[in-house]
PDB file of C-alpha atoms in Angstrom:
ATOM      1  CA  MET A   1     120.101  67.853  85.004  1.00  0.00           C
ATOM      2  CA  PHE A   2     121.237  65.736  87.825  1.00  0.00           C
ATOM      3  CA  ARG A   3     118.753  64.941  90.560  1.00  0.00           C
ATOM      4  CA  MET A   4     118.967  62.770  93.379  1.00  0.00           C
ATOM      5  CA  SER A   5     115.625  61.355  92.931  1.00  0.00           C
ATOM      6  CA  ASN A   6     117.011  60.121  89.651  1.00  0.00           C
ATOM      7  CA  LEU A   7     119.304  57.604  91.628  1.00  0.00           C
ATOM      8  CA  ILE A   8     116.369  55.719  93.198  1.00  0.00           C
ATOM      9  CA  PRO A   9     115.010  53.059  90.917  1.00  0.00           C
ATOM     10  CA  THR A  10     111.494  53.934  89.504  1.00  0.00           C
ATOM     11  CA  THR A  11     110.308  50.439  90.932  1.00  0.00           C
ATOM     12  CA  TRP A  12     111.300  51.341  94.229  1.00  0.00           C
ATOM     13  CA  LYS A  13     109.479  54.574  94.214  1.00  0.00           C
ATOM     14  CA  ASP A  14     106.260  52.848  92.830  1.00  0.00           C
ATOM     15  CA  SER A  15     106.434  50.252  95.596  1.00  0.00           C
ATOM     16  CA  VAL A  16     106.635  52.926  98.349  1.00  0.00           C
ATOM     17  CA  GLU A  17     103.717  54.683  96.935  1.00  0.00           C
ATOM     18  CA  GLN A  18     101.776  51.552  96.539  1.00  0.00           C
ATOM     19  CA  LEU A  19     102.511  50.614 100.122  1.00  0.00           C
ATOM     20  CA  ARG A  20     101.332  54.010 101.390  1.00  0.00           C
ATOM     21  CA  GLY A  21      98.216  53.601  99.431  1.00  0.00           C
ATOM     22  CA  ASN A  22      97.416  50.281 100.917  1.00  0.00           C
ATOM     23  CA  VAL A  23      97.975  51.568 104.438  1.00  0.00           C
ATOM     24  CA  MET A  24      95.561  54.456 103.745  1.00  0.00           C
ATOM     25  CA  ASP A  25      92.927  51.973 102.312  1.00  0.00           C
ATOM     26  CA  LEU A  26      93.110  49.930 105.540  1.00  0.00           C
ATOM     27  CA  PHE A  27      92.436  53.228 107.722  1.00  0.00           C
ATOM     28  CA  ASP A  28      89.588  54.363 105.457  1.00  0.00           C
ATOM     29  CA  ARG A  29      87.925  50.744 105.985  1.00  0.00           C
ATOM     30  CA  TRP A  30      88.588  50.855 109.520  1.00  0.00           C
ATOM     31  CA  MET A  31      87.316  54.275 110.396  1.00  0.00           C
ATOM     32  CA  PRO A  32      83.591  55.386 110.468  1.00  0.00           C
ATOM     33  CA  PRO A  33      82.525  57.128 107.330  1.00  0.00           C
ATOM     34  CA  MET A  34      82.176  60.550 108.866  1.00  0.00           C
ATOM     35  CA  LEU A  35      85.989  60.456 110.146  1.00  0.00           C
ATOM     36  CA  ARG A  36      87.491  59.222 106.840  1.00  0.00           C
ATOM     37  CA  ARG A  37      89.899  61.542 105.036  1.00  0.00           C
ATOM     38  CA  ASP A  38      89.055  62.140 101.189  1.00  0.00           C
ATOM     39  CA  ARG A  39      92.549  62.176  99.665  1.00  0.00           C
ATOM     40  CA  GLU A  40      91.535  64.855  97.372  1.00  0.00           C
ATOM     41  CA  GLN A  41      89.775  67.235  99.948  1.00  0.00           C
ATOM     42  CA  GLY A  42      92.370  67.451 102.658  1.00  0.00           C
ATOM     43  CA  PRO A  43      92.676  66.046 106.306  1.00  0.00           C
ATOM     44  CA  SER A  44      90.082  64.162 108.065  1.00  0.00           C
ATOM     45  CA  LEU A  45      87.359  65.819 110.254  1.00  0.00           C
ATOM     46  CA  TRP A  46      88.371  64.784 113.754  1.00  0.00           C
ATOM     47  CA  PRO A  47      86.544  66.962 116.161  1.00  0.00           C
ATOM     48  CA  TYR A  48      88.428  69.839 117.505  1.00  0.00           C
ATOM     49  CA  THR A  49      88.747  69.956 121.200  1.00  0.00           C
ATOM     50  CA  LEU A  50      90.390  72.695 123.572  1.00  0.00           C
ATOM     51  CA  PHE A  51      92.612  69.948 124.858  1.00  0.00           C
ATOM     52  CA  SER A  52      94.257  68.926 121.740  1.00  0.00           C
ATOM     53  CA  GLN A  53      96.184  72.322 121.660  1.00  0.00           C
ATOM     54  CA  GLY A  54      96.598  72.449 125.499  1.00  0.00           C
ATOM     55  CA  GLY A  55      93.877  75.080 125.882  1.00  0.00           C
ATOM     56  CA  PRO A  56      92.053  77.716 123.973  1.00  0.00           C
ATOM     57  CA  ALA A  57      93.548  79.810 121.167  1.00  0.00           C
ATOM     58  CA  ILE A  58      94.507  83.244 122.494  1.00  0.00           C
ATOM     59  CA  GLU A  59      94.785  86.552 120.924  1.00  0.00           C
ATOM     60  CA  VAL A  60      96.338  89.605 122.727  1.00  0.00           C
ATOM     61  CA  THR A  61      96.124  93.085 121.656  1.00  0.00           C
ATOM     62  CA  GLU A  62      96.816  96.368 123.149  1.00  0.00           C
ATOM     63  CA  ASP A  63      95.721 100.063 122.600  1.00  0.00           C
ATOM     64  CA  ALA A  64      96.177 103.166 124.352  1.00  0.00           C
ATOM     65  CA  GLU A  65      93.656 102.337 127.078  1.00  0.00           C
ATOM     66  CA  SER A  66      93.304  98.758 127.295  1.00  0.00           C
ATOM     67  CA  VAL A  67      94.534  95.348 126.790  1.00  0.00           C
ATOM     68  CA  HIS A  68      92.202  93.245 124.920  1.00  0.00           C
ATOM     69  CA  VAL A  69      92.286  89.200 124.978  1.00  0.00           C
ATOM     70  CA  ASN A  70      90.100  86.908 122.805  1.00  0.00           C
ATOM     71  CA  ALA A  71      90.043  83.344 123.622  1.00  0.00           C
ATOM     72  CA  GLU A  72      88.363  80.565 121.334  1.00  0.00           C
ATOM     73  CA  MET A  73      86.481  78.341 123.647  1.00  0.00           C
ATOM     74  CA  PRO A  74      83.719  76.400 121.686  1.00  0.00           C
ATOM     75  CA  GLY A  75      81.347  74.276 123.278  1.00  0.00           C
ATOM     76  CA  LEU A  76      81.804  75.590 126.814  1.00  0.00           C
ATOM     77  CA  ASP A  77      79.098  77.288 128.859  1.00  0.00           C
ATOM     78  CA  GLU A  78      80.064  80.168 131.141  1.00  0.00           C
ATOM     79  CA  LYS A  79      79.867  77.896 134.208  1.00  0.00           C
ATOM     80  CA  ASP A  80      82.452  75.665 132.715  1.00  0.00           C
ATOM     81  CA  PHE A  81      85.417  78.324 132.940  1.00  0.00           C
ATOM     82  CA  THR A  82      86.805  80.941 135.232  1.00  0.00           C
ATOM     83  CA  VAL A  83      88.781  84.229 134.459  1.00  0.00           C
ATOM     84  CA  GLU A  84      91.277  85.488 137.041  1.00  0.00           C
ATOM     85  CA  ILE A  85      94.076  88.156 137.196  1.00  0.00           C
ATOM     86  CA  GLN A  86      96.963  86.931 139.354  1.00  0.00           C
ATOM     87  CA  ASN A  87      99.751  89.409 139.593  1.00  0.00           C
ATOM     88  CA  ASP A  88     101.026  90.126 136.086  1.00  0.00           C
ATOM     89  CA  ARG A  89      99.005  87.185 134.516  1.00  0.00           C
ATOM     90  CA  LEU A  90      95.462  86.595 133.174  1.00  0.00           C
ATOM     91  CA  VAL A  91      94.555  82.987 134.047  1.00  0.00           C
ATOM     92  CA  LEU A  92      91.908  81.006 132.303  1.00  0.00           C
ATOM     93  CA  ARG A  93      90.708  77.743 133.736  1.00  0.00           C
ATOM     94  CA  GLY A  94      88.145  75.520 132.494  1.00  0.00           C
ATOM     95  CA  GLU A  95      86.855  72.009 132.221  1.00  0.00           C
ATOM     96  CA  LYS A  96      84.820  70.392 129.455  1.00  0.00           C
ATOM     97  CA  LYS A  97      82.855  67.191 129.671  1.00  0.00           C
ATOM     98  CA  ALA A  98      81.197  66.066 126.308  1.00  0.00           C
ATOM     99  CA  SER A  99      79.950  63.083 124.641  1.00  0.00           C
ATOM    100  CA  HIS A 100      78.744  62.301 120.977  1.00  0.00           C
ATOM    101  CA  GLU A 101      77.051  59.125 119.979  1.00  0.00           C
ATOM    102  CA  GLU A 102      76.027  58.190 116.398  1.00  0.00           C
ATOM    103  CA  LYS A 103      74.338  55.068 115.487  1.00  0.00           C
ATOM    104  CA  ARG A 104      73.874  53.890 111.776  1.00  0.00           C
ATOM    105  CA  ARG A 105      72.959  50.812 110.065  1.00  0.00           C
ATOM    106  CA  ASP A 106      76.483  49.738 109.312  1.00  0.00           C
ATOM    107  CA  TYR A 107      78.478  51.345 112.269  1.00  0.00           C
ATOM    108  CA  TYR A 108      78.365  52.761 115.902  1.00  0.00           C
ATOM    109  CA  PHE A 109      80.379  55.718 116.833  1.00  0.00           C
ATOM    110  CA  SER A 110      80.701  56.989 120.367  1.00  0.00           C
ATOM    111  CA  GLU A 111      83.394  59.612 121.587  1.00  0.00           C
ATOM    112  CA  CYS A 112      83.719  61.160 124.963  1.00  0.00           C
ATOM    113  CA  THR A 113      86.026  64.276 125.687  1.00  0.00           C
ATOM    114  CA  TYR A 114      86.856  65.106 129.219  1.00  0.00           C
ATOM    115  CA  GLY A 115      89.546  67.251 130.465  1.00  0.00           C
ATOM    116  CA  ALA A 116      90.643  70.469 132.099  1.00  0.00           C
ATOM    117  CA  PHE A 117      92.950  73.264 131.017  1.00  0.00           C
ATOM    118  CA  THR A 118      94.756  76.212 132.437  1.00  0.00           C
ATOM    119  CA  ARG A 119      96.149  78.966 130.334  1.00  0.00           C
ATOM    120  CA  CYS A 120      98.309  81.763 131.813  1.00  0.00           C
ATOM    121  CA  ILE A 121      98.679  84.818 129.666  1.00  0.00           C
ATOM    122  CA  PRO A 122     101.468  87.274 130.709  1.00  0.00           C
ATOM    123  CA  LEU A 123     100.115  90.798 130.558  1.00  0.00           C
ATOM    124  CA  PRO A 124     102.167  93.325 128.952  1.00  0.00           C
ATOM    125  CA  CYS A 125     101.520  96.089 131.418  1.00  0.00           C
ATOM    126  CA  GLU A 126      99.784  96.679 134.710  1.00  0.00           C
ATOM    127  CA  VAL A 127      95.899  96.434 134.558  1.00  0.00           C
ATOM    128  CA  ASP A 128      93.048  97.663 136.766  1.00  0.00           C
ATOM    129  CA  ALA A 129      91.543  94.358 137.815  1.00  0.00           C
ATOM    130  CA  GLY A 130      88.572  96.150 139.191  1.00  0.00           C
ATOM    131  CA  LYS A 131      87.521  97.513 135.938  1.00  0.00           C
ATOM    132  CA  ALA A 132      88.019  94.709 133.954  1.00  0.00           C
ATOM    133  CA  SER A 133      85.113  93.119 131.777  1.00  0.00           C
ATOM    134  CA  ALA A 134      84.509  89.959 129.795  1.00  0.00           C
ATOM    135  CA  LEU A 135      81.973  88.808 127.269  1.00  0.00           C
ATOM    136  CA  TYR A 136      81.316  85.209 126.170  1.00  0.00           C
ATOM    137  CA  SER A 137      79.587  84.974 122.996  1.00  0.00           C
ATOM    138  CA  LYS A 138      79.266  82.230 120.313  1.00  0.00           C
ATOM    139  CA  GLY A 139      82.396  80.319 121.792  1.00  0.00           C
ATOM    140  CA  VAL A 140      84.641  83.296 121.833  1.00  0.00           C
ATOM    141  CA  LEU A 141      85.475  84.984 125.212  1.00  0.00           C
ATOM    142  CA  ALA A 142      86.421  88.714 124.825  1.00  0.00           C
ATOM    143  CA  ILE A 143      88.097  90.216 127.840  1.00  0.00           C
ATOM    144  CA  THR A 144      88.982  93.971 128.295  1.00  0.00           C
ATOM    145  CA  LEU A 145      91.654  94.977 130.784  1.00  0.00           C
ATOM    146  CA  PRO A 146      91.961  98.684 131.285  1.00  0.00           C
ATOM    147  CA  LYS A 147      95.357  99.917 131.848  1.00  0.00           C
ATOM    148  CA  THR A 148      96.394 101.687 135.017  1.00  0.00           C
ATOM    149  CA  PRO A 149      97.123 105.422 134.759  1.00  0.00           C
ATOM    150  CA  GLU A 150     100.754 104.674 135.545  1.00  0.00           C
ATOM    151  CA  SER A 151     101.042 102.016 132.627  1.00  0.00           C
ATOM    152  CA  LYS A 152      99.462 104.266 130.015  1.00  0.00           C
ATOM    153  CA  ALA A 153     101.930 105.741 127.448  1.00  0.00           C
ATOM    154  CA  ARG A 154     102.397 109.380 128.026  1.00  0.00           C
ATOM    155  CA  ARG A 155     104.091 111.668 125.582  1.00  0.00           C
ATOM    156  CA  ILE A 156     107.055 113.492 126.902  1.00  0.00           C
ATOM    157  CA  LYS A 157     107.760 117.105 125.569  1.00  0.00           C
ATOM    158  CA  VAL A 158     111.071 117.620 124.400  1.00  0.00           C
ATOM    159  CA  ASN A 159     112.827 120.944 125.145  1.00  0.00           C
ATOM    160  CA  VAL A 160     115.235 122.182 122.721  1.00  0.00           C
ATOM    161  CA  ALA A 161     118.350 124.192 124.262  1.00  0.00           C
TER     162      ALA A 161
END
C-alpha cells in the first residue's frame, strides 16, 4: 500500500521526533514541578482563569416559563461581579484579583491574576427583569429570568372547515 509517509526517510522522522523530545525536556527543566506536563497523563495543570476564555463559560436553556442561565465563575465572591438586563441582553461584568505563592526548597513560584470581563448574552425572548432571580453557589451563578406573558408560547386552536 502506498503512503506519503513512506516517502520521508526514516532518519528524518527520527530526527524530528528527537528534536521534539529535546525541546520538551528543556521545558520540563525550566518549569516548576507543579506545572510540568506528564507526557503520559495529558496537558499541564496551568491554573484556569476566567480571562483565558474571555469570560465565564455560559449555558442558556429555556422552558415554557423562564430562561435559565448558568455561568461558571470559580474563585469570585458575590461582590466581584454584577448581573444586569439591558434591553434584550443579560450582561455579566466582573473583576478578579488573585495571587498564589509557593515556596519550596528547590524553587519559588508566584502567580498573579488580575483582570476584568464583560459577557453579554442575547436573550431568546422578552423577560420580566423585575421578577428575575440569581443564586451563586460553589462558583456557579444560576440566573432565572421569567418570561413576560407576551413572550410565552401559546397554543393556537386550529378550526377545521
